[in-house]
Each structure stands twice: as C-alpha cells, then as structure tokens.
Coordinates of C-alpha atoms in Angstrom, one line a residue:
X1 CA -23.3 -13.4 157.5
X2 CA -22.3 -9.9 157.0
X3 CA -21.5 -8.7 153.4
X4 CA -19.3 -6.1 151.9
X5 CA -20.7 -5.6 148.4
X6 CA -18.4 -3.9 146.2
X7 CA -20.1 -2.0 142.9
X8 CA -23.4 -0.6 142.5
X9 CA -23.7 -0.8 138.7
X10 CA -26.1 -3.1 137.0
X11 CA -24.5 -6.4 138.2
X12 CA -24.4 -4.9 141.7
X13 CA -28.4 -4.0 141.2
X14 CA -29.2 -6.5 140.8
X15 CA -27.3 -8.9 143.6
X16 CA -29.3 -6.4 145.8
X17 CA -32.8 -7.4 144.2
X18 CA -32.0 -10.7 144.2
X19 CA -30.0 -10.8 148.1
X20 CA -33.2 -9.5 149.6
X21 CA -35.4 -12.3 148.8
X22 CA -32.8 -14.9 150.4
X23 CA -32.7 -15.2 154.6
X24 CA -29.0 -16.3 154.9
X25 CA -27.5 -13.1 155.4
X26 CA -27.8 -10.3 158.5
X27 CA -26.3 -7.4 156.8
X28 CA -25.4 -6.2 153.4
X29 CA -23.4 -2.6 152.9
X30 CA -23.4 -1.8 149.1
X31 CA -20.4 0.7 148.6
X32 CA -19.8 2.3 145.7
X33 CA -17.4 5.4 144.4
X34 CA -20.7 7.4 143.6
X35 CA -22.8 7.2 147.1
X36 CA -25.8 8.3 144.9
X37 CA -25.9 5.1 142.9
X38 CA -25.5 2.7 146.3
X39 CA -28.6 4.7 148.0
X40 CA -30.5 3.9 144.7
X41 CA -30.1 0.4 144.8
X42 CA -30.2 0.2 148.5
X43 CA -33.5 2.4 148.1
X44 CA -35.1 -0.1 145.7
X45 CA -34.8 -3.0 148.0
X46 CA -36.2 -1.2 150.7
X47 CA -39.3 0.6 148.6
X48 CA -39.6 -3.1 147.9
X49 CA -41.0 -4.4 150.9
X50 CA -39.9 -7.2 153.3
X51 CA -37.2 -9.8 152.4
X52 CA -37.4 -13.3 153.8
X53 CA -34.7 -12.0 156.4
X54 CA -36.5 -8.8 157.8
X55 CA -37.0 -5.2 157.1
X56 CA -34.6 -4.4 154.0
X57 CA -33.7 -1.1 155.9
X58 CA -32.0 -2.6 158.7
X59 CA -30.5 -5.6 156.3
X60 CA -29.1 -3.2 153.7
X61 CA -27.4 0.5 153.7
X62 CA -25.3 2.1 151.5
X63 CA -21.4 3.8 151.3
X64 CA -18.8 5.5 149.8
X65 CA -15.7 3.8 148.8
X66 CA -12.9 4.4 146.4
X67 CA -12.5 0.7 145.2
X68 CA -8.9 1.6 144.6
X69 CA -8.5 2.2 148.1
X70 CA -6.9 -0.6 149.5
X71 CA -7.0 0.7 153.1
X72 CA -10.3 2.4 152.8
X73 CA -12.0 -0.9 151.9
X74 CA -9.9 -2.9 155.0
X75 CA -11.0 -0.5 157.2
X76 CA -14.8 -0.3 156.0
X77 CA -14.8 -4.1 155.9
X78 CA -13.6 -4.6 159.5
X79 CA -16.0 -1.6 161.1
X80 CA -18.8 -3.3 159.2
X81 CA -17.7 -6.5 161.0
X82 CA -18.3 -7.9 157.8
X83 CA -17.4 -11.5 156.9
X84 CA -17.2 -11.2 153.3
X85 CA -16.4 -9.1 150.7
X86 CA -18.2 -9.4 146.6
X87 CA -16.7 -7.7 144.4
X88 CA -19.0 -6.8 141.4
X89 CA -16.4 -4.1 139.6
X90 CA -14.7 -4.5 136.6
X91 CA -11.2 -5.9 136.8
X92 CA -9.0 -3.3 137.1
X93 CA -9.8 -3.1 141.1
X94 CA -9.6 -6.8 141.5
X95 CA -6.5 -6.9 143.3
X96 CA -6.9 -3.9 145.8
X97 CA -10.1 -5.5 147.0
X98 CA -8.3 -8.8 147.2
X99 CA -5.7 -7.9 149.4
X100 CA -8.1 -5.6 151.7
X101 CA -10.5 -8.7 152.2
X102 CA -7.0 -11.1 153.4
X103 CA -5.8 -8.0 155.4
X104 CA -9.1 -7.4 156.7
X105 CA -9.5 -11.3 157.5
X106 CA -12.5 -11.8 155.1
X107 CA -14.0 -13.9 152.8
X108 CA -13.8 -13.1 149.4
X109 CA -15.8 -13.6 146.1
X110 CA -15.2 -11.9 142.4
X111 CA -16.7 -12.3 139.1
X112 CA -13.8 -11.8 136.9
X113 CA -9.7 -12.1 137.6
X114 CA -6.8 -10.2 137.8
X115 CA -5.7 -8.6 134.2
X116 CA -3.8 -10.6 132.0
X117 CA -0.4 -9.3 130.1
X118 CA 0.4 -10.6 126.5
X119 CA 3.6 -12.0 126.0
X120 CA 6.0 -9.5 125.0
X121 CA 7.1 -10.8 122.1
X122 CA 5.1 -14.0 121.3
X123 CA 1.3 -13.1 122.1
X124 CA -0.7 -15.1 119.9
X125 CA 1.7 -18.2 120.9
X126 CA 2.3 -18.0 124.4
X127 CA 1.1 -16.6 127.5
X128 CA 2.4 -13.8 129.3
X129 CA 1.0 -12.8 132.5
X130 CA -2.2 -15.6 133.0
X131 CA -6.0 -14.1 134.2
X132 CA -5.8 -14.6 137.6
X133 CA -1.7 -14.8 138.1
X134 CA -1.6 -12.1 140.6
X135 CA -4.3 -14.0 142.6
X136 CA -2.9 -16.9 142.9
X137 CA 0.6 -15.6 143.7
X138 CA -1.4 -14.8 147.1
X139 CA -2.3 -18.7 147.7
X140 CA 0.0 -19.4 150.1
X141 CA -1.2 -16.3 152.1
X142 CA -5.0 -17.0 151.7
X143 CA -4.6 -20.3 153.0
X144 CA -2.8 -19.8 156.0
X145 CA -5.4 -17.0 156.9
X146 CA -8.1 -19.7 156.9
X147 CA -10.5 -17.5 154.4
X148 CA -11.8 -18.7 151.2
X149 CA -10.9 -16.6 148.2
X150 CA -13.9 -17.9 145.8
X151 CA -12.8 -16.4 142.1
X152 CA -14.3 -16.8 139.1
X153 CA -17.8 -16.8 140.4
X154 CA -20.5 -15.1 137.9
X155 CA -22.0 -17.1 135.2
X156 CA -19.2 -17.1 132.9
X157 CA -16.9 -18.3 134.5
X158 CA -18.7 -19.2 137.4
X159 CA -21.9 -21.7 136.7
X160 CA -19.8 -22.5 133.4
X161 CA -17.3 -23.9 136.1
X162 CA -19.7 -25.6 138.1
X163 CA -21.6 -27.4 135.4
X164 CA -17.8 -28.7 134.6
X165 CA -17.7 -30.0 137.9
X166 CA -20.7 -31.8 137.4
X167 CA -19.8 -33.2 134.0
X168 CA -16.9 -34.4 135.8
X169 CA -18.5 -36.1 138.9
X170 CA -21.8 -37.3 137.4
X171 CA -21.9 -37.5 133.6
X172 CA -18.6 -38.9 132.0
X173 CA -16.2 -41.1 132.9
X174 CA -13.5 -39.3 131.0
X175 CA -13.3 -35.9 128.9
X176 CA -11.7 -35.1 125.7
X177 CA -12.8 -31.3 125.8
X178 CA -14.6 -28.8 128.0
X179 CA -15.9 -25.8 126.0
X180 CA -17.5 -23.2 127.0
X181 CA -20.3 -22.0 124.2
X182 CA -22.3 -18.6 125.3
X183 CA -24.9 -17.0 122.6
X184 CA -27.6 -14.4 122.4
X185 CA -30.2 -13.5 120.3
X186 CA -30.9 -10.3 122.4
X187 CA -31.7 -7.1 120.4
X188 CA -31.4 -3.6 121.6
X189 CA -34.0 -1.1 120.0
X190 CA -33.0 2.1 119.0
X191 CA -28.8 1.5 119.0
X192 CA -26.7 0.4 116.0
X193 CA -24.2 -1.0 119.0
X194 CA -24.9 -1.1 122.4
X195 CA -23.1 -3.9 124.6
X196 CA -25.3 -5.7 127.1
X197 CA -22.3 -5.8 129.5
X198 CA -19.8 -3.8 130.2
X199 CA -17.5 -2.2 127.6
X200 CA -14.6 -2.2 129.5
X201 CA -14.7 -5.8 130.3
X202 CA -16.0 -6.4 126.8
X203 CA -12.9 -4.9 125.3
X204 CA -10.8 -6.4 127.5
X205 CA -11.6 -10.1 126.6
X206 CA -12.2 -10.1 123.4
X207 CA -9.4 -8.2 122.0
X208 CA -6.6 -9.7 124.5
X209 CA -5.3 -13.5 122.9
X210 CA -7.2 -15.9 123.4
X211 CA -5.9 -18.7 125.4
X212 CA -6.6 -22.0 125.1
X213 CA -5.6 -25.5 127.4
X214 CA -4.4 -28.6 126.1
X215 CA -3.2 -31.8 128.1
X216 CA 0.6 -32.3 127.5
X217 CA 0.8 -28.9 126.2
X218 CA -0.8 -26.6 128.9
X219 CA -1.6 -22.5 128.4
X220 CA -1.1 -21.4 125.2
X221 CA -2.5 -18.8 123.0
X222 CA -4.5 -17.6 119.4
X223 CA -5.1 -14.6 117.8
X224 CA -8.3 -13.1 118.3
X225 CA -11.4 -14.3 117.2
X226 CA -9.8 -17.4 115.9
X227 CA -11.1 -21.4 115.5
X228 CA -15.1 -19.8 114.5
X229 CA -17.6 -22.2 114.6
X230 CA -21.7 -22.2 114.8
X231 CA -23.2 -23.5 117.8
X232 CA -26.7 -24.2 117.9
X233 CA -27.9 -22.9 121.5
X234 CA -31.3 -24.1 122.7
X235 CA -34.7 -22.6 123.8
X236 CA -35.8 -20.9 120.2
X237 CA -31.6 -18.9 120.5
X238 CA -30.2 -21.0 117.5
X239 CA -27.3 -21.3 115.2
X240 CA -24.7 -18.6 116.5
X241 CA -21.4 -18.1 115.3
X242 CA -18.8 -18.5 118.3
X243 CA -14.9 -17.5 118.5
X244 CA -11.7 -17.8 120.5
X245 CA -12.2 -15.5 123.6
X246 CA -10.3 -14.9 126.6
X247 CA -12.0 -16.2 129.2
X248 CA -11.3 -17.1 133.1
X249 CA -12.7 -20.7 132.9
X250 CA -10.4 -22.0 130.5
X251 CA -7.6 -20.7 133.3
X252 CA -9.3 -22.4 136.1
X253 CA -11.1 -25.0 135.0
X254 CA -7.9 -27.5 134.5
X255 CA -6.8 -27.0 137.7
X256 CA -9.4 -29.2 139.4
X257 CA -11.3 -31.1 136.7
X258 CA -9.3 -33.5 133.9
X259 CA -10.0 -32.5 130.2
X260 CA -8.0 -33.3 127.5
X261 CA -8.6 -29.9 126.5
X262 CA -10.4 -26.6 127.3
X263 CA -11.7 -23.9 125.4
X264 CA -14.1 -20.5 126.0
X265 CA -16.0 -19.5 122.4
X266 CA -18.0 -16.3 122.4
X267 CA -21.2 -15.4 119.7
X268 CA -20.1 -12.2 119.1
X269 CA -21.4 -11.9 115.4
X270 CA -19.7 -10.2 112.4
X271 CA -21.1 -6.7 113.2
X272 CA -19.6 -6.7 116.8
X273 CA -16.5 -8.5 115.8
X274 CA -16.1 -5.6 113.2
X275 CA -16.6 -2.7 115.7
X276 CA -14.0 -4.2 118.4
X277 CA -11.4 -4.4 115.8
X278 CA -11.9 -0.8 114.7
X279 CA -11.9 0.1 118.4
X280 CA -8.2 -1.4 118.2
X281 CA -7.0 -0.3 115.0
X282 CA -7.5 3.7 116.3
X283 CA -6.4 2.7 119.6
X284 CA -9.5 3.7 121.5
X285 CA -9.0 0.3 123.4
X286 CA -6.0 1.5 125.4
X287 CA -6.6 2.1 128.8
X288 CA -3.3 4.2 129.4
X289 CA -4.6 8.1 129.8
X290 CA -3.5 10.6 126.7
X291 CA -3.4 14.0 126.8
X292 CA -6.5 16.2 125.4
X293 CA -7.6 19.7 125.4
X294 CA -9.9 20.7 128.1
X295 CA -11.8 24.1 128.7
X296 CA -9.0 24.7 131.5
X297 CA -5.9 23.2 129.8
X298 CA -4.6 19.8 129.3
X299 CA -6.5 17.0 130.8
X300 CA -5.3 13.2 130.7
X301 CA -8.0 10.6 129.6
X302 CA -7.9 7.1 129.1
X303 CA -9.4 6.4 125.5
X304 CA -11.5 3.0 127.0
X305 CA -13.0 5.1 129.0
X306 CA -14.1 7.8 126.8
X307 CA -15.8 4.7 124.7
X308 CA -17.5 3.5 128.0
X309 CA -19.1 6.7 128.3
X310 CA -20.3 7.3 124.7
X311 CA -22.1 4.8 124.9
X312 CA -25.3 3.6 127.3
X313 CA -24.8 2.0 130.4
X314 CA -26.3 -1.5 129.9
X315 CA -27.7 -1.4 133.2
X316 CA -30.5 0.7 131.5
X317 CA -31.2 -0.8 128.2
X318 CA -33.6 -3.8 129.9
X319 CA -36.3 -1.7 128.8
X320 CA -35.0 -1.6 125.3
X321 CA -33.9 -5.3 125.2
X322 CA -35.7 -8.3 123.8
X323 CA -34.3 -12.0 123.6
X324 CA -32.5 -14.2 125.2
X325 CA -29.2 -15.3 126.8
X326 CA -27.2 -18.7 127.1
X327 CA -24.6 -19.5 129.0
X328 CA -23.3 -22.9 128.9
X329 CA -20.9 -25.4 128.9
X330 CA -20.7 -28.1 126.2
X331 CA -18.7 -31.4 126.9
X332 CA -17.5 -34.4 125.0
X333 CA -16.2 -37.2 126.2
X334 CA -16.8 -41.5 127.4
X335 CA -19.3 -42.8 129.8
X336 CA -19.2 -46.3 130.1
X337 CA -16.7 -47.1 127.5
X338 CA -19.3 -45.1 124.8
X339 CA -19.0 -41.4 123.4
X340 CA -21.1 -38.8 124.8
X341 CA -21.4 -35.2 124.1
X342 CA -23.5 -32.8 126.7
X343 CA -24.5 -29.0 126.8
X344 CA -25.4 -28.1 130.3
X345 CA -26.9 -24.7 129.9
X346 CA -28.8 -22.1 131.3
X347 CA -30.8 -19.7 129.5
X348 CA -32.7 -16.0 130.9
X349 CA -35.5 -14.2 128.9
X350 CA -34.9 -10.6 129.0
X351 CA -38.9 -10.0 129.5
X352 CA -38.7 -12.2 132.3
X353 CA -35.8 -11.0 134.6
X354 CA -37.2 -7.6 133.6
X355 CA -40.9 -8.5 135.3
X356 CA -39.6 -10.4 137.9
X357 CA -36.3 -8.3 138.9
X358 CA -36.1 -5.0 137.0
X359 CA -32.7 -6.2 135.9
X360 CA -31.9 -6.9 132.4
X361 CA -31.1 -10.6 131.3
X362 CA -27.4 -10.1 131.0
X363 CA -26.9 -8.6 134.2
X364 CA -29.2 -10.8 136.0
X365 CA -27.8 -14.2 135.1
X366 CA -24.5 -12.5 136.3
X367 CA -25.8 -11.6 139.7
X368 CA -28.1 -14.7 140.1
X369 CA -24.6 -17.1 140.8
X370 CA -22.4 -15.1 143.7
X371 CA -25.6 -14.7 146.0
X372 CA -26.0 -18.6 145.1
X373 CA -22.7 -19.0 146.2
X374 CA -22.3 -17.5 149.3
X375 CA -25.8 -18.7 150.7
X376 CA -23.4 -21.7 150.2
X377 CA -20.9 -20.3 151.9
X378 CA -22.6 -18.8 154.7
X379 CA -24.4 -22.3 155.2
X380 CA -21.5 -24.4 155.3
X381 CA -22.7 -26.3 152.4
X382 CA -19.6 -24.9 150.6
X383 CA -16.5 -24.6 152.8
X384 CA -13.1 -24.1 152.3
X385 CA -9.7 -22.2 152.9
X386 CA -7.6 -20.6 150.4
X387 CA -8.3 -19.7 146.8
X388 CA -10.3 -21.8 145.1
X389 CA -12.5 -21.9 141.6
X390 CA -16.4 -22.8 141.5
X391 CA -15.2 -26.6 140.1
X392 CA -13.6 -27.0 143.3
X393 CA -16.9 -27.9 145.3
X394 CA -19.8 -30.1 144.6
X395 CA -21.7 -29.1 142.1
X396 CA -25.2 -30.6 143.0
X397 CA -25.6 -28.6 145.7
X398 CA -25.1 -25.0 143.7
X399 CA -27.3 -26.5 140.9
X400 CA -30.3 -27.2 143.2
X401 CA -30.2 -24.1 145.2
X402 CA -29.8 -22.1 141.9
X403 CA -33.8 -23.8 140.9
X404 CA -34.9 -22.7 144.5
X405 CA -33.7 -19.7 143.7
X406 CA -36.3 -20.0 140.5
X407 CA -33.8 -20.1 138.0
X408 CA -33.3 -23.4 136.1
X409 CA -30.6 -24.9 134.2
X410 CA -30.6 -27.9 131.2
X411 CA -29.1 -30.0 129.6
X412 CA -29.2 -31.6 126.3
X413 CA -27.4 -34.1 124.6
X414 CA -25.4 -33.3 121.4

C-alpha cells in the first residue's frame, strides 16, 4: 500500500511514529502546507532506525501541499501512485481532500466530518446541515468508483464506533442507548488553559448544538453543554462530569447498529466549560476573517484563529502533561432476556506514549486507530466500496490488531 498522509501536526506525528513500526505499507508521503514540519516528522522516523518494513528513508518522504488545493492533492496523490489518502487536518479541508482522493481514484480515511450548519432558525431543536452531510451526498459517487471512503476513523469517533459494533454483535441482544463517555484527568503544568487537542476542532464541537439520536424520533438537537452527568471512568481517572457534545458517532453510529438511542458526553469540567463560553460571548469563536490594523494597512483575520495561535500547540505540551485519557463507549441494554450495562474503554498514560512514542497521550490514542485501520484495509481484512463508518465492519478483528499494536482496550460492567 502506498499512502498519502495529509497533516503533519501532532496527530500526523505521530501516525508517522507509529506507521514505521507496522510492515503493511510500501510508501508513505507526509504532505503538509509547511514542508518544514513534514521533513521533521519524516526526519524522526528515519533518525529512528529501521521499521519492520525497511529503511524508513525509502518508506517515508516528505511534501508540500496546500490542503485546500483540490487539484494539487489529485495530482500529488496520482504521481505518488498512492492508493490511499489519511487525512489528519482539522475539518475545514475535509471535503477538498475528499473529492481529490474519488477523482484521484483513492482510498480514503478521515478523523473528523464535514462541518455541520445550525438550523437557521431552530438550532437547539433541530438540525440543520448534519456532520458528515456533504460526505455522504457523495455516496452514490464513491460507490460506483469501487473505493472505500472510511469516515469517522480516530478514537472518538472511530474505536468509540467499533466498540459499538462489538456491543452489537457480541455483547447484547438488544440496546436501549449507546453513549459515548470520554474523560481525562490530564494536567498541563505551567498553563491556566491549554487544550490537549486542537482549539479549532475544540471550538467547533463543543460550542455547535449538540445533537442527539432517538428511535422514532431521529436527529435532533440541545443547547450546549446540556443533560450533565458524572461518569466514573476507570484505571485510577474517576468521577468526571460529562455534557452534551457534538460529536460524529452519534451521526454515524445509527446508521449500521440498532439503539434505541445515541448520545456523545464530553468531561470538559467547569473551568473549560467557562472559557469556551466566553470565547463565544466576544465572538472569538467565529471563523469568518475581520478586519484589523496591521503595520502595512488592513489585514483580514479570522478570530478562531488568532485564539489557535495564542495559545500552545498541543503537539508540544507531552512534556508538560501528566494523567491519563479515556475514551470509551458505555452501553445499556438485554442479553438473554436480562439487563446489562457495559463500558468498553480504552485508556493511555501520558508518561507512557511519551517513553514509548514521543507523542503526547491525546494525540497518540488519536493516531493509534487510522494506521490500525488501514493495515486492515491494505490486508483485506477490512474491505469495502463506498462510504462507510468504523461500525460497518467486524469489530474483532480491529480490536485484536489494536493489542498487537500494544495498545489494549477494556471493558467493565456497570
């Protein structure tokens, strides 16, 4: 397999770190708007050693690319020959590198969907334009091309998806309510706030309405932040407080597994909560440019942007970081005519994916499930044409590769 990687920032890191220790791949080009970052993670790999595949020189090199570029990246993908496309950028350029993989007659694989739009007039009730909508208005295209379109595949949504799945297949009989629960305990020395993931993204979901899925009812939505609840999360986390966010899995997750209902709840905490909203009330959420004074005149500058760079890139803070971080997905439901509640979960220790990987926990347990996936892919052991969610394939076989990979998940029952 021959892989167009997309984004060189921490996610992208560390796919690289992890991509070089797997054989399943013959190529991967790391492209990135700033050339200097792609070198640097293209570098480390090398300055690494020897992969399982061969000298990390001739596996992995680095490029330029405007993301935004819908012909640049067609054109890069097809005189790389390359097979697949992973995007690991923030949203906004999910749908130019969408259409370049179909054009380009790709594979493709994100993390996170096309934007969403609030209803105009009714946004806390009902949905406007749906995470993923743009996507999917593609279907009919992707499938006739014969390429698999593989959305939705981080950790969250992504594994949270697949351990749906396998809810689903193996561990109930029926479900009253898929909820995804994801908590932290991580600190950051040295920063009153300073976002493990990206602040763009961060913004995005949080402070967009909630939506929620209910059988007979389908998409609707809540004001932010609504329904709080604590959620005891496992391995030493504990009792976190979790809210209403907006959240790919709850988009995709009815479309191929039955639930009653389906909901994504964030531990954000009361601090974090506070600093969003006041992020919103001044309007430095808004990703539309406004007009400032510059040394030379007039310049136009999207205020989400100026907040991104105020504040550190998470990519560095693993050296500040300690804690851990859960992503999971709790279900309730009947097995054999009794109740049963489950959380299927997997947890990182900062300290450890910074020993092992030199990628911070966040980050890492982002990266970790795409290179899963398309080893996957590339083996045949997931196949299929069109676009499709992680819950639409078998979920054992993503769940034991992901321990080979030395990264296991768990499960407890509530």
């Amino acid at each position: 397999m021959r892989i167009l990687l997309i984004g060189a920032g921490g996610v992208g890191t560390a796919i690289t770190r992890i991509a070089a220790r797997r054989g399943f791949f013959e190529r991967m080009v790391v492209a990135d708007y700033d050339q200097a970052r792609a070198e640097a993670a293209v570098a480390a790999v090398a300055s690494a050693g020897t992969g399982s595949g061969g000298p990390e020189e001739a596996r992995f090199a680095a490029a330029r690319i405007d993301a935004s570029d819908e012909a640049a990246v067609t054109e890069l993908l097809r005189r790389e020959r390359c097979d697949a496309l992973l995007n690991a950028t923030d949203p906004r350029f999910v749908m130019p590198l969408f259409r370049a993989s179909l054009a380009a007659g790709a594979h493709y694989l994100d993390m996170a969907m096309s934007l969403s739009h609030p209803h105009p007039e009714r946004p806390y009730e009902e949905c406007g334009v749906k995470l993923g909508d743009e996507q999917f208005s593609l279907a009919d295209d992707w499938e006739k091309s014969g390429r698999l379109a593989l959305v939705g595949m981080g950790v969250e949504p992504g594994l949270s998806d697949v351990f749906a799945r396998y809810a689903a297949d193996e561990l109930f009989d029926s479900i009253e309510e898929v909820g995804i629960r994801d908590g932290a305990n991580l600190t950051v020395e040295g920063y009153h706030f300073a976002p493990s993931f990206s602040i763009w993204t961060t913004i995005e979901e949080c402070l967009n309405p909630p939506v929620v899925f209910e059988a007979g009812r389908g998409w609707f939505t809540t004001p932010p932040f609504s329904e709080p609840e604590v959620f005891d999360f496992p391995e030493g986390i504990g009792p976190v407080e979790c809210v209403n966010v907006e959240h790919e899995e709850v988009l995709l997750i009815p479309r191929w597994v039955e639930a009653n209902r389906v909901t994504f709840k964030y531990g954000l905490g009361t601090d974090f909560i506070n600093t969003l909203q006041v992020l919103h009330q001044v309007g430095l959420d808004k990703t539309d440019p406004v007009t400032v004074k510059g040394p030379e005149g007039p310049v136009q500058v999207s205020p989400r942007d100026v907040v991104a760079a105020c504040l550190p890139d998470p990519a560095t803070l693993g050296d500040r970081m300690r804690g851990k971080t859960c992503a999971g997905t709790w279900v309730k439901g009947t097995k054999d005519g009794r109740p049963r509640e489950v959380y299927l979960y997997h947890v990182v220790d900062n300290e450890w994916s910074m020993k092992e990987y030199g990628s911070q926990a966040v980050v890492w347990q982002t990266a970790v499930n795409p290179v899963v996936a398309l080893e996957l892919v590339a083996t045949d052991a997931w196949s299929g044409r069109g676009i499709l969610g992680p819950e639409a394939f078998d979920a054992r076989p993503f769940l034991d590769l992901l321990e080979e990979y030395g990264s296991p998940w768990g499960m407890r029952e509530q």
